[in-house]
Each structure stands twice: as structure tokens, then as C-alpha cells.
XYZ file of C-alpha atoms in Angstrom:
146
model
C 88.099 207.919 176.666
C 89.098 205.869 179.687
C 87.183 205.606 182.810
C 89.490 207.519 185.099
C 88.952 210.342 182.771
C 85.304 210.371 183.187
C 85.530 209.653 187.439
C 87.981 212.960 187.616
C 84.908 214.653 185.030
C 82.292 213.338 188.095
C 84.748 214.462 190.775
C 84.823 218.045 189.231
C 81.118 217.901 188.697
C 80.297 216.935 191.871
C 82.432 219.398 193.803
C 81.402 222.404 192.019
C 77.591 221.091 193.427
C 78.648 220.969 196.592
C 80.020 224.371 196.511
C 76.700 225.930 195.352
C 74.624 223.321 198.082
C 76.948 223.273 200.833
C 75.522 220.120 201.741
C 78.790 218.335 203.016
C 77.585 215.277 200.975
C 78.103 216.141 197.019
C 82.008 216.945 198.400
C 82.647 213.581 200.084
C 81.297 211.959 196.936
C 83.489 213.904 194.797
C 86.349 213.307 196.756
C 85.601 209.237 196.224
C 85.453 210.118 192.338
C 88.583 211.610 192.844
C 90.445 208.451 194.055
C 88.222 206.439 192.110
C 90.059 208.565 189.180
C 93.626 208.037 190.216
C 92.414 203.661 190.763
C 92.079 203.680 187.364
C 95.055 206.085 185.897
C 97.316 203.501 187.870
C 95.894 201.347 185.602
C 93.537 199.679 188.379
C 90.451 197.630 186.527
C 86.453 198.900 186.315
C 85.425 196.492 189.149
C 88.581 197.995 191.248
C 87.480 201.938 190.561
C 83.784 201.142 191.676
C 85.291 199.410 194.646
C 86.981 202.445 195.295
C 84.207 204.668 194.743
C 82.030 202.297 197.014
C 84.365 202.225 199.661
C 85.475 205.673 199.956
C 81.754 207.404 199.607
C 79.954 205.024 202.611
C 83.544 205.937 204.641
C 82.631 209.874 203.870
C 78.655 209.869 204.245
C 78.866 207.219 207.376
C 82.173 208.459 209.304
C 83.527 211.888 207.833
C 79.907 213.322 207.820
C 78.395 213.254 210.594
C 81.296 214.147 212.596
C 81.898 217.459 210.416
C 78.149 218.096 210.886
C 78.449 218.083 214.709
C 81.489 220.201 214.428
C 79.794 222.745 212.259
C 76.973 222.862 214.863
C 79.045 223.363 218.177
C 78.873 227.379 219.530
C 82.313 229.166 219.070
C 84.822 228.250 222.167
C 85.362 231.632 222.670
C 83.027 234.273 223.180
C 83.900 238.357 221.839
C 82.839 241.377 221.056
C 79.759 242.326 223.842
C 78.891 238.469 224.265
C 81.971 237.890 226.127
C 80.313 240.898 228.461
C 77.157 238.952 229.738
C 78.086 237.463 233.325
C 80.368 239.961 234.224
C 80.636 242.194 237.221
C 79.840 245.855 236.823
C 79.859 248.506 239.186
C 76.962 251.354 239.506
C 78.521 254.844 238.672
C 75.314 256.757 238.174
C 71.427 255.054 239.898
C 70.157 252.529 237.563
C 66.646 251.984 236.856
C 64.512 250.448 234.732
C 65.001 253.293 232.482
C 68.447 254.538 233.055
C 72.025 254.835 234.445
C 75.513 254.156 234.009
C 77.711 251.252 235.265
C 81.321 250.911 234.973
C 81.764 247.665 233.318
C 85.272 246.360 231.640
C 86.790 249.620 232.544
C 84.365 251.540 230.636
C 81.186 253.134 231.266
C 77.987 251.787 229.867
C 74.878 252.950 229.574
C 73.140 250.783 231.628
C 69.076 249.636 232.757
C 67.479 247.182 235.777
C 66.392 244.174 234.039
C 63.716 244.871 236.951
C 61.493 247.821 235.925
C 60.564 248.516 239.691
C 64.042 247.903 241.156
C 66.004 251.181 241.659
C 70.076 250.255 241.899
C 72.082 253.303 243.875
C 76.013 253.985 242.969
C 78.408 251.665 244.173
C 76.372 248.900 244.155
C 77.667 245.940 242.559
C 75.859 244.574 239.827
C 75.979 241.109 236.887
C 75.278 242.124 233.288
C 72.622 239.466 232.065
C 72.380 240.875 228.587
C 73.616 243.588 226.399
C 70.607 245.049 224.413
C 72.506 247.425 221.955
C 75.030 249.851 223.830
C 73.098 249.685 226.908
C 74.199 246.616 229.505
C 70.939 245.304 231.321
C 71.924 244.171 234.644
C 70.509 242.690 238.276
C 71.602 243.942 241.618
C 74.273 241.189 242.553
C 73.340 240.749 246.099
C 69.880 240.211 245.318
C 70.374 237.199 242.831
C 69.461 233.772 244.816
């Protein structure tokens, strides 16, 4: 059986590991047995395919790597769904408390509580939603942020 045969057995190997580890790693090496593989079915020599395999694994773990693991890491660009909520301006339709009250927020009404227990919010005051704890928005009185 001829070397390539067994690289493109590694390559296979290897990438069915990474897809149970996830580790980014066992991928990057299979993709080097892969074109250490097609090296030698171009009829490249032994000393060529481990060149191959040398060069093209320390290019994956030292370059590709790291940069997909900082990509992988970085927070979506876009926020949805109630995240995109916190920050926003909402208006007092019903007096908020620590407890209770509604806010119109988005075009909607929320269900809505003082992220200040002792601070009592009256209708048409203008509030920012710091946090959405379920269905209920928690907000601050906007003219009293500093």
C-alpha cells in the first residue's frame, strides 16, 4: 500500500476526532494529512510528504489556530431577541415600583419593575431598561442616572 494511501487513512482518522473533540487542532492536522496525501499520489517522495505534513500542521496550529480561536470567542455583532432591549428608552404607562408597573418600550407594553426597590417612577416619566429579567423590563428613572 503506498504512503499517500495511508496519509488520506490519517486524514480521515483525524477529522472524524476532531468532530467528536471539537478541539480545532485534530482538524488542522488532518487537513495537513490531506495534502500530505495528494504530495505523494503526484508521485512526490517520503521525505517530500513529511515535508508537507510538517509544513502545513505548524502553518495550522501556529497561524490558522489561534486566529479561529479568537474568532470563536468574540460576542455576536449583533444583539436580538430581548438583549437588543437593554439600553433602550421606555416610557412609564402605568407607576413603576420596585414591585410593579408597565412601560411602553419598543412599541409594546412591558411589564416592568425599579431596579431601585425604594424608588417609585410615576407615568410619563422616561425611563432606560438596564436588564430584562424574564418578561418583565427592569429599568432606572432616566433623569436620575449621573
Amino acid at each position: 500500500m503506498p504512503f499517500w494511501v495511508l496519509w488520506l487513512i490519517a486524514a480521515a482518522a483525524l477529522g472524524v476526532a476532531e468532530v467528536f473533540t471539537l478541539t480545532l487542532a485534530l482538524g488542522l492536522l488532518a487537513a495537513a494529512a490531506l495534502i500530505a496525501g495528494v504530495v505523494g499520489a503526484i508521485g512526490m517522495g517520503f521525505a517530500t510528504q513529511v515535508a508537507a505534513f510538517v509544513i502545513a500542521s505548524a502553518a495550522g496550529l501556529l497561524v490558522v489556530r489561534p486566529i479561529a480561536k479568537r474568532h470563536l470567542q468574540q460576542p455576536p455583532l449583533l444583539r436580538s431577541g430581548t438583549e437588543r432591549l437593554v439600553g433602550q428608552s421606555a416610557v412609564v404607562v402605568d407607576e413603576v415600583t420596585g414591585e410593579h408597573g408597565r412601560v411602553k418600550l419598543s412599541g409594546e407594553e412591558w411589564s416592568a419593575r425599579c431596579i431601585d426597590e425604594d424608588t417609585v417612577i410615576p407615568p410619563g416619566t422616561r425611563v432606560d431598561v438596564m436588564q430584562i429579567d424574564g418578561a418583565t423590563a427592569v429599568v432606572y428613572p432616566r433623569e436620575a442616572l449621573p
